[in-house]
Amino acid sequence: MKENLKVVGHNAVRLDILEKVTGTSEYTDDIPFGPNLLHMAVLGSPYAHAEIISIDTTEAKKLPGVKAVITGEDYPEKFGLYLKDKSIFPVDRVRQVGEQVAGVIAVSYEIAKAAVKLIKVEYKELPVILDPYDSVKEGAVLIHPDLGNYEIEPWLEAQPGTNIGHLRRIRKGDIEKGFAEAEYIVEGEYHIPHVAHTCIETHISVSKFSLDGRLTMWNSTQSPHTQRHIMAQSLGMAHKDIRVIAPPIGGGFGGKAGISMEVMAAAGAKSCPGHPVKLRWTREEEFYNSSQRTGLRNKVKIGFRKNGKIIAFKHEMFWDVGASAEYGSNVVNATGFSATGPYYIPNVYIDSHACYTNNPTCSAYRGFGYSEFSFGIESTMDKAARIMGIDAVELRRINAIKEGEGVAYDVPMNPNGLVECIDKVAEEIGWGIEEKSDDSNKIIAKGFASVWKAPAMPANESSSAFIKFSEDGSINILVSGMDLGQGFITAMAKIAAEVLGLTLDKVRVELPDTDRNPYEWQTVASHVTWSCGNAVKRAAIDAKSKILDTVQRAHFIDKSQLYLEDNGVKCTTQDSFFIPFSDFVINGIQTEHNTWVGGPILGSGMFMPEYTNAMVDPDTGLGGNPMVHYTVGAGAVTVEIDKETGRMKVLKMAEAFDLGKAINPDLSKDQIVGGFVQGLGTALWEECIFDEKGRMLNDGFTDYKIPTIVDVPRDMNPILVEVPQPDGPYGARGHSEHTMIPVMPAVANAVANGLGVRISDVPVTSEKVAMRMNDPKYREEM
Amino acid sequence: MNHILKFNLNGDPVEVTVKSNEKLLDVLRDKLGAVSVKFGCGVAECGACTVLIDGLSVRSCITFAVEVEGKNVVTLEGLQADGPTKIQKAFIKHNAFQCGFCAPGFIVSATELISKNPSPSEEEMRHALAGNLCRCTGYQNIVNAMNEVAEDNRKGDK
């Protein structure tokens, strides 16, 4: 790819930084809705698993200021992204603590809260399941007895009569033969707890059902079109009559993907027509009811030849998806296809189970399951390296998957720079170079991991874009991808500017509004730069062709001699020829006869991968092509560990990802740093802790610690590798989620390398390190 | 019980009716239009609601509105009355925020720090900002921007 790029690939200040830094970004809660605004509060279940015997709302309805009280009797509809197992409000039973059983809409939040306390619910407690291993035990109480009757995507495999919402199997090659041929077999068993997204902005929806039958929603969301679609289905409305507006969002990380509390706000609005109704989660509700990251119990078994080559790989995953698998089922699916890590392996056996439990519902979280399963794989790889006497980084080089080699479902791997990522991270972290602490009580150790991730999407996900010119030659790009802070709008602006010869100050990208902006599936899966970027590029090419056509017809210069640069049209054969866009993109070009040629310039573009196929053989996972491509990378940490207290300090990190082409290198590096630090929280501290009744014991920032500005390494080294993606805009593929994935195993591997203690259950807390340091049960021979 | 509360908000006198238990955060946002002040947790754990009261940074989500009677309250809106400040300019240059929801609180805390200690060391600065949570950035660009402000102020002293 030898293009002389003027905007793409060059650094720029993000286009929305001024509005962020001046506090003028109008987040959903900042929009004035006037005195007609009503407030909604919900009643959450105190039980993790219980039948609902009766709900009495009489007293709540009598409280002055209360406009409506709603329950599952009013809104029993099931909804969900992939598996419709969730109710707006449940009618039969509650399946997690905090599950909403009723909502109150009132003139103030205080009154709504007071009325919630007057609702009387009679429950009958049921046995509680909190661990995925218990969920799949013979005779376990069924959390969804109606699983067989739910609407489900055709590519998911629910197991009615069990607690398994979906089972993805991979059977590639001959696993028995593979292990029989292995000279070394290394195993491990791992546990990953639930963690929380903790966007600083909690979930919020303001919904208005107007008397002419329109539903308008202002949602803090990553998925405006998907929300509109689900809303249309569950409320029985036409898509055109529902308008979802996505104001700036205060953090997403997957937690605001799909749909959750917004359905309740819509139900509240439908009960009080003519009023906007605001539902905003408290921080506690955010922990319980905005979805968490899937928990995982997994067993990894890897067979190696003497030379370090992996010959057989078995991975059994029992995912704790919580009370609903409406979205989590796809985490289980995506990881079922990919839980080998970025290695070429001829014989693969994977079972990925979506286990219902009575923990909070889990859905998308940055990394979409790959952080969780990679912990086990990368820990086992390090164990194996030690046993075989092969350097841990070298072992990863030996097995790194190359372009054309078959992935777990036996489709050729895309072009990738995995070995380059491994080499650059090893060099930056000083792999193999011993470091000593100035403090004799402390040791310094390094840990490494290499990872991959593919976007997890329906096979026919799609993006589209409109570009419209204004009189001064500036453009507005209408797309429905969301800027979550990752720099989406800056990337889209640069792609369009590159094609159209515009300077960035001439470009504005509009946030989603489903009435006005064209379709986008969702801003998830680290796929919008690739997918929506392709749509924007095509829209820009469409606009460009209309511009060239106009100039050709007005000036009788062949299109092939015209090009766009410096906010106008130039000619390869006449140096002095230049028509600024502002001269003609709306009003056209005047001819010698005083007639006009042209008109307002518009461009449209769409993109859908046309080679994907999710319909695989359920027994083997083979026969389809469920993923568009994998992004690969590696990460490493240098950790200082106190030999007495186990206290750890990550001194340095390096991470490299092959993002195909960095549209904006600065912002891409920022994604690596931000994702690393989010991963560091999950590696060292973060864990949702539940008591035996399924109540969360740390539903606030005091007890659920996320990294502060003091906790982060002082030496962070993001590295970009660019092996172009053949179908990506300018070669780009996504990498924002991936940056979290190496951190948990890199930290655990550093601890094992430094102290010879293997921590197989994250977080790798100082307490665990101190308690297990001298316990032979956790010993890993050095 | 209702009170007529009088104080200075961003340099202007304001008068507003509040209940005894109403929080400053809600009064600023809902009654006085200062929506740069954000709700993040409601219990002073995240720093998104940080404002200055007589020059000191305070979490407005746990401050009763009646406590600011007669005081000077400054929010981000007030800091930039004459355009972006030096701190804001540094944050812009370094792409210091991603989703931006924590930005107003960070800028208010940073402003307090720089007013007391114009050229803090990096570790002093980190400790001063430790009460403001950001989930997006990993903090590195915030540190880079603040180091630049401190360095520039250090040069200015000479």
PDB file of N, CA and C in Angstrom, chain B residues 25-84:
ATOM      1  N   LEU B  25     -24.851  19.533  44.543  1.00  0.00           N
ATOM      2  CA  LEU B  25     -24.788  19.013  43.170  1.00  0.00           C
ATOM      3  C   LEU B  25     -26.123  19.198  42.448  1.00  0.00           C
ATOM      4  N   ASP B  26     -27.213  18.792  43.103  1.00  0.00           N
ATOM      5  CA  ASP B  26     -28.523  18.844  42.437  1.00  0.00           C
ATOM      6  C   ASP B  26     -28.982  20.283  42.248  1.00  0.00           C
ATOM      7  N   VAL B  27     -28.681  21.135  43.205  1.00  0.00           N
ATOM      8  CA  VAL B  27     -29.083  22.541  43.079  1.00  0.00           C
ATOM      9  C   VAL B  27     -28.320  23.199  41.926  1.00  0.00           C
ATOM     10  N   LEU B  28     -27.011  22.929  41.850  1.00  0.00           N
ATOM     11  CA  LEU B  28     -26.209  23.519  40.766  1.00  0.00           C
ATOM     12  C   LEU B  28     -26.714  23.041  39.405  1.00  0.00           C
ATOM     13  N   ARG B  29     -26.985  21.753  39.307  1.00  0.00           N
ATOM     14  CA  ARG B  29     -27.380  21.189  38.005  1.00  0.00           C
ATOM     15  C   ARG B  29     -28.826  21.535  37.636  1.00  0.00           C
ATOM     16  N   ASP B  30     -29.733  21.284  38.567  1.00  0.00           N
ATOM     17  CA  ASP B  30     -31.160  21.346  38.224  1.00  0.00           C
ATOM     18  C   ASP B  30     -31.751  22.749  38.352  1.00  0.00           C
ATOM     19  N   LYS B  31     -31.204  23.565  39.254  1.00  0.00           N
ATOM     20  CA  LYS B  31     -31.816  24.876  39.479  1.00  0.00           C
ATOM     21  C   LYS B  31     -30.984  26.021  38.943  1.00  0.00           C
ATOM     22  N   LEU B  32     -29.670  25.800  38.766  1.00  0.00           N
ATOM     23  CA  LEU B  32     -28.817  26.915  38.356  1.00  0.00           C
ATOM     24  C   LEU B  32     -28.089  26.668  37.032  1.00  0.00           C
ATOM     25  N   GLY B  33     -28.355  25.526  36.400  1.00  0.00           N
ATOM     26  CA  GLY B  33     -27.849  25.281  35.042  1.00  0.00           C
ATOM     27  C   GLY B  33     -26.357  25.021  34.942  1.00  0.00           C
ATOM     28  N   ALA B  34     -25.698  24.782  36.058  1.00  0.00           N
ATOM     29  CA  ALA B  34     -24.251  24.502  36.003  1.00  0.00           C
ATOM     30  C   ALA B  34     -24.052  23.005  35.789  1.00  0.00           C
ATOM     31  N   VAL B  35     -24.309  22.547  34.555  1.00  0.00           N
ATOM     32  CA  VAL B  35     -24.329  21.104  34.305  1.00  0.00           C
ATOM     33  C   VAL B  35     -22.953  20.505  34.017  1.00  0.00           C
ATOM     34  N   SER B  36     -21.901  21.317  34.079  1.00  0.00           N
ATOM     35  CA  SER B  36     -20.565  20.714  33.965  1.00  0.00           C
ATOM     36  C   SER B  36     -20.278  19.845  35.197  1.00  0.00           C
ATOM     37  N   VAL B  37     -20.964  20.122  36.282  1.00  0.00           N
ATOM     38  CA  VAL B  37     -20.784  19.368  37.530  1.00  0.00           C
ATOM     39  C   VAL B  37     -21.563  18.062  37.382  1.00  0.00           C
ATOM     40  N   LYS B  38     -20.865  16.928  37.448  1.00  0.00           N
ATOM     41  CA  LYS B  38     -21.490  15.649  37.085  1.00  0.00           C
ATOM     42  C   LYS B  38     -21.832  14.766  38.280  1.00  0.00           C
ATOM     43  N   PHE B  39     -22.902  14.002  38.105  1.00  0.00           N
ATOM     44  CA  PHE B  39     -23.214  12.933  39.054  1.00  0.00           C
ATOM     45  C   PHE B  39     -22.504  11.663  38.605  1.00  0.00           C
ATOM     46  N   GLY B  40     -21.664  11.106  39.481  1.00  0.00           N
ATOM     47  CA  GLY B  40     -21.005   9.845  39.144  1.00  0.00           C
ATOM     48  C   GLY B  40     -21.263   8.765  40.168  1.00  0.00           C
ATOM     49  N   CYS B  41     -21.371   9.166  41.440  1.00  0.00           N
ATOM     50  CA  CYS B  41     -21.550   8.140  42.483  1.00  0.00           C
ATOM     51  C   CYS B  41     -22.455   8.607  43.613  1.00  0.00           C
ATOM     52  N   GLY B  42     -22.495   9.894  43.896  1.00  0.00           N
ATOM     53  CA  GLY B  42     -23.357  10.409  44.958  1.00  0.00           C
ATOM     54  C   GLY B  42     -22.786  10.290  46.354  1.00  0.00           C
ATOM     55  N   VAL B  43     -21.603   9.677  46.472  1.00  0.00           N
ATOM     56  CA  VAL B  43     -21.023   9.486  47.808  1.00  0.00           C
ATOM     57  C   VAL B  43     -19.537   9.875  47.863  1.00  0.00           C
ATOM     58  N   ALA B  44     -19.145  10.832  47.050  1.00  0.00           N
ATOM     59  CA  ALA B  44     -17.791  11.408  47.122  1.00  0.00           C
ATOM     60  C   ALA B  44     -16.683  10.411  46.843  1.00  0.00           C
ATOM     61  N   GLU B  45     -16.955   9.424  45.982  1.00  0.00           N
ATOM     62  CA  GLU B  45     -15.922   8.442  45.680  1.00  0.00           C
ATOM     63  C   GLU B  45     -15.261   8.646  44.314  1.00  0.00           C
ATOM     64  N   CYS B  46     -15.888   9.435  43.423  1.00  0.00           N
ATOM     65  CA  CYS B  46     -15.366   9.487  42.047  1.00  0.00           C
ATOM     66  C   CYS B  46     -14.835  10.864  41.628  1.00  0.00           C
ATOM     67  N   GLY B  47     -15.274  11.921  42.277  1.00  0.00           N
ATOM     68  CA  GLY B  47     -14.723  13.249  41.981  1.00  0.00           C
ATOM     69  C   GLY B  47     -15.353  13.977  40.806  1.00  0.00           C
ATOM     70  N   ALA B  48     -16.350  13.384  40.146  1.00  0.00           N
ATOM     71  CA  ALA B  48     -16.935  14.019  38.958  1.00  0.00           C
ATOM     72  C   ALA B  48     -17.720  15.287  39.297  1.00  0.00           C
ATOM     73  N   CYS B  49     -18.083  15.442  40.568  1.00  0.00           N
ATOM     74  CA  CYS B  49     -18.925  16.584  40.978  1.00  0.00           C
ATOM     75  C   CYS B  49     -18.117  17.674  41.651  1.00  0.00           C
ATOM     76  N   THR B  50     -16.783  17.641  41.493  1.00  0.00           N
ATOM     77  CA  THR B  50     -15.918  18.559  42.241  1.00  0.00           C
ATOM     78  C   THR B  50     -16.165  20.032  41.863  1.00  0.00           C
ATOM     79  N   VAL B  51     -16.314  20.869  42.892  1.00  0.00           N
ATOM     80  CA  VAL B  51     -16.420  22.322  42.698  1.00  0.00           C
ATOM     81  C   VAL B  51     -15.472  22.995  43.694  1.00  0.00           C
ATOM     82  N   LEU B  52     -15.243  24.278  43.491  1.00  0.00           N
ATOM     83  CA  LEU B  52     -14.450  25.036  44.481  1.00  0.00           C
ATOM     84  C   LEU B  52     -15.395  25.833  45.367  1.00  0.00           C
ATOM     85  N   ILE B  53     -15.226  25.705  46.686  1.00  0.00           N
ATOM     86  CA  ILE B  53     -15.966  26.547  47.616  1.00  0.00           C
ATOM     87  C   ILE B  53     -14.935  27.393  48.354  1.00  0.00           C
ATOM     88  N   ASP B  54     -14.988  28.682  48.143  1.00  0.00           N
ATOM     89  CA  ASP B  54     -13.974  29.604  48.660  1.00  0.00           C
ATOM     90  C   ASP B  54     -12.563  29.104  48.345  1.00  0.00           C
ATOM     91  N   GLY B  55     -12.403  28.607  47.132  1.00  0.00           N
ATOM     92  CA  GLY B  55     -11.079  28.220  46.659  1.00  0.00           C
ATOM     93  C   GLY B  55     -10.663  26.794  46.974  1.00  0.00           C
ATOM     94  N   LEU B  56     -11.457  26.092  47.779  1.00  0.00           N
ATOM     95  CA  LEU B  56     -11.095  24.716  48.135  1.00  0.00           C
ATOM     96  C   LEU B  56     -11.967  23.731  47.368  1.00  0.00           C
ATOM     97  N   SER B  57     -11.350  22.652  46.894  1.00  0.00           N
ATOM     98  CA  SER B  57     -12.137  21.677  46.136  1.00  0.00           C
ATOM     99  C   SER B  57     -12.990  20.845  47.077  1.00  0.00           C
ATOM    100  N   VAL B  58     -14.247  20.680  46.690  1.00  0.00           N
ATOM    101  CA  VAL B  58     -15.235  19.989  47.534  1.00  0.00           C
ATOM    102  C   VAL B  58     -16.081  19.108  46.621  1.00  0.00           C
ATOM    103  N   ARG B  59     -16.513  17.958  47.160  1.00  0.00           N
ATOM    104  CA  ARG B  59     -17.424  17.089  46.411  1.00  0.00           C
ATOM    105  C   ARG B  59     -18.854  17.596  46.629  1.00  0.00           C
ATOM    106  N   SER B  60     -19.444  18.139  45.587  1.00  0.00           N
ATOM    107  CA  SER B  60     -20.757  18.777  45.761  1.00  0.00           C
ATOM    108  C   SER B  60     -21.873  17.760  45.993  1.00  0.00           C
ATOM    109  N   CYS B  61     -21.601  16.476  45.716  1.00  0.00           N
ATOM    110  CA  CYS B  61     -22.665  15.469  45.886  1.00  0.00           C
ATOM    111  C   CYS B  61     -22.929  15.142  47.345  1.00  0.00           C
ATOM    112  N   ILE B  62     -21.979  15.444  48.223  1.00  0.00           N
ATOM    113  CA  ILE B  62     -22.222  15.181  49.647  1.00  0.00           C
ATOM    114  C   ILE B  62     -22.265  16.484  50.452  1.00  0.00           C
ATOM    115  N   THR B  63     -22.325  17.596  49.740  1.00  0.00           N
ATOM    116  CA  THR B  63     -22.401  18.897  50.410  1.00  0.00           C
ATOM    117  C   THR B  63     -23.856  19.353  50.396  1.00  0.00           C
ATOM    118  N   PHE B  64     -24.402  19.650  51.551  1.00  0.00           N
ATOM    119  CA  PHE B  64     -25.755  20.207  51.556  1.00  0.00           C
ATOM    120  C   PHE B  64     -25.701  21.618  50.968  1.00  0.00           C
ATOM    121  N   ALA B  65     -26.691  21.924  50.164  1.00  0.00           N
ATOM    122  CA  ALA B  65     -26.697  23.233  49.512  1.00  0.00           C
ATOM    123  C   ALA B  65     -26.646  24.353  50.544  1.00  0.00           C
ATOM    124  N   VAL B  66     -27.347  24.179  51.668  1.00  0.00           N
ATOM    125  CA  VAL B  66     -27.406  25.258  52.665  1.00  0.00           C
ATOM    126  C   VAL B  66     -26.035  25.582  53.265  1.00  0.00           C
ATOM    127  N   GLU B  67     -25.065  24.664  53.080  1.00  0.00           N
ATOM    128  CA  GLU B  67     -23.734  24.923  53.630  1.00  0.00           C
ATOM    129  C   GLU B  67     -22.987  26.029  52.889  1.00  0.00           C
ATOM    130  N   VAL B  68     -23.427  26.384  51.686  1.00  0.00           N
ATOM    131  CA  VAL B  68     -22.664  27.386  50.919  1.00  0.00           C
ATOM    132  C   VAL B  68     -23.252  28.796  51.067  1.00  0.00           C
ATOM    133  N   GLU B  69     -24.150  28.986  51.988  1.00  0.00           N
ATOM    134  CA  GLU B  69     -24.725  30.311  52.252  1.00  0.00           C
ATOM    135  C   GLU B  69     -23.596  31.351  52.373  1.00  0.00           C
ATOM    136  N   GLY B  70     -23.666  32.372  51.538  1.00  0.00           N
ATOM    137  CA  GLY B  70     -22.692  33.470  51.615  1.00  0.00           C
ATOM    138  C   GLY B  70     -21.319  33.148  51.065  1.00  0.00           C
ATOM    139  N   LYS B  71     -21.134  31.948  50.512  1.00  0.00           N
ATOM    140  CA  LYS B  71     -19.796  31.572  50.041  1.00  0.00           C
ATOM    141  C   LYS B  71     -19.645  31.760  48.534  1.00  0.00           C
ATOM    142  N   ASN B  72     -18.392  31.609  48.087  1.00  0.00           N
ATOM    143  CA  ASN B  72     -18.104  31.687  46.647  1.00  0.00           C
ATOM    144  C   ASN B  72     -17.947  30.280  46.091  1.00  0.00           C
ATOM    145  N   VAL B  73     -18.850  29.925  45.211  1.00  0.00           N
ATOM    146  CA  VAL B  73     -18.800  28.604  44.583  1.00  0.00           C
ATOM    147  C   VAL B  73     -18.369  28.790  43.126  1.00  0.00           C
ATOM    148  N   VAL B  74     -17.359  28.002  42.722  1.00  0.00           N
ATOM    149  CA  VAL B  74     -16.882  28.092  41.343  1.00  0.00           C
ATOM    150  C   VAL B  74     -16.940  26.709  40.707  1.00  0.00           C
ATOM    151  N   THR B  75     -17.558  26.652  39.534  1.00  0.00           N
ATOM    152  CA  THR B  75     -17.590  25.420  38.751  1.00  0.00           C
ATOM    153  C   THR B  75     -16.746  25.633  37.493  1.00  0.00           C
ATOM    154  N   LEU B  76     -16.638  24.587  36.678  1.00  0.00           N
ATOM    155  CA  LEU B  76     -15.849  24.735  35.451  1.00  0.00           C
ATOM    156  C   LEU B  76     -16.342  25.912  34.608  1.00  0.00           C
ATOM    157  N   GLU B  77     -17.650  26.132  34.601  1.00  0.00           N
ATOM    158  CA  GLU B  77     -18.201  27.250  33.819  1.00  0.00           C
ATOM    159  C   GLU B  77     -17.541  28.569  34.227  1.00  0.00           C
ATOM    160  N   GLY B  78     -17.274  28.713  35.518  1.00  0.00           N
ATOM    161  CA  GLY B  78     -16.698  29.957  36.021  1.00  0.00           C
ATOM    162  C   GLY B  78     -15.217  30.090  35.763  1.00  0.00           C
ATOM    163  N   LEU B  79     -14.527  28.951  35.726  1.00  0.00           N
ATOM    164  CA  LEU B  79     -13.072  29.005  35.534  1.00  0.00           C
ATOM    165  C   LEU B  79     -12.702  29.544  34.166  1.00  0.00           C
ATOM    166  N   GLN B  80     -13.560  29.258  33.174  1.00  0.00           N
ATOM    167  CA  GLN B  80     -13.197  29.585  31.793  1.00  0.00           C
ATOM    168  C   GLN B  80     -13.960  30.799  31.279  1.00  0.00           C
ATOM    169  N   ALA B  81     -14.332  31.688  32.204  1.00  0.00           N
ATOM    170  CA  ALA B  81     -15.106  32.857  31.789  1.00  0.00           C
ATOM    171  C   ALA B  81     -14.362  33.659  30.716  1.00  0.00           C
ATOM    172  N   ASP B  82     -13.025  33.628  30.769  1.00  0.00           N
ATOM    173  CA  ASP B  82     -12.242  34.363  29.764  1.00  0.00           C
ATOM    174  C   ASP B  82     -11.608  33.418  28.747  1.00  0.00           C
ATOM    175  N   GLY B  83     -12.281  32.307  28.458  1.00  0.00           N
ATOM    176  CA  GLY B  83     -11.722  31.337  27.510  1.00  0.00           C
ATOM    177  C   GLY B  83     -10.946  30.266  28.255  1.00  0.00           C
ATOM    178  N   PRO B  84     -10.493  29.238  27.532  1.00  0.00           N
ATOM    179  CA  PRO B  84      -9.805  28.123  28.187  1.00  0.00           C
ATOM    180  C   PRO B  84      -8.581  28.602  28.978  1.00  0.00           C
TER     181      PRO B  84
END
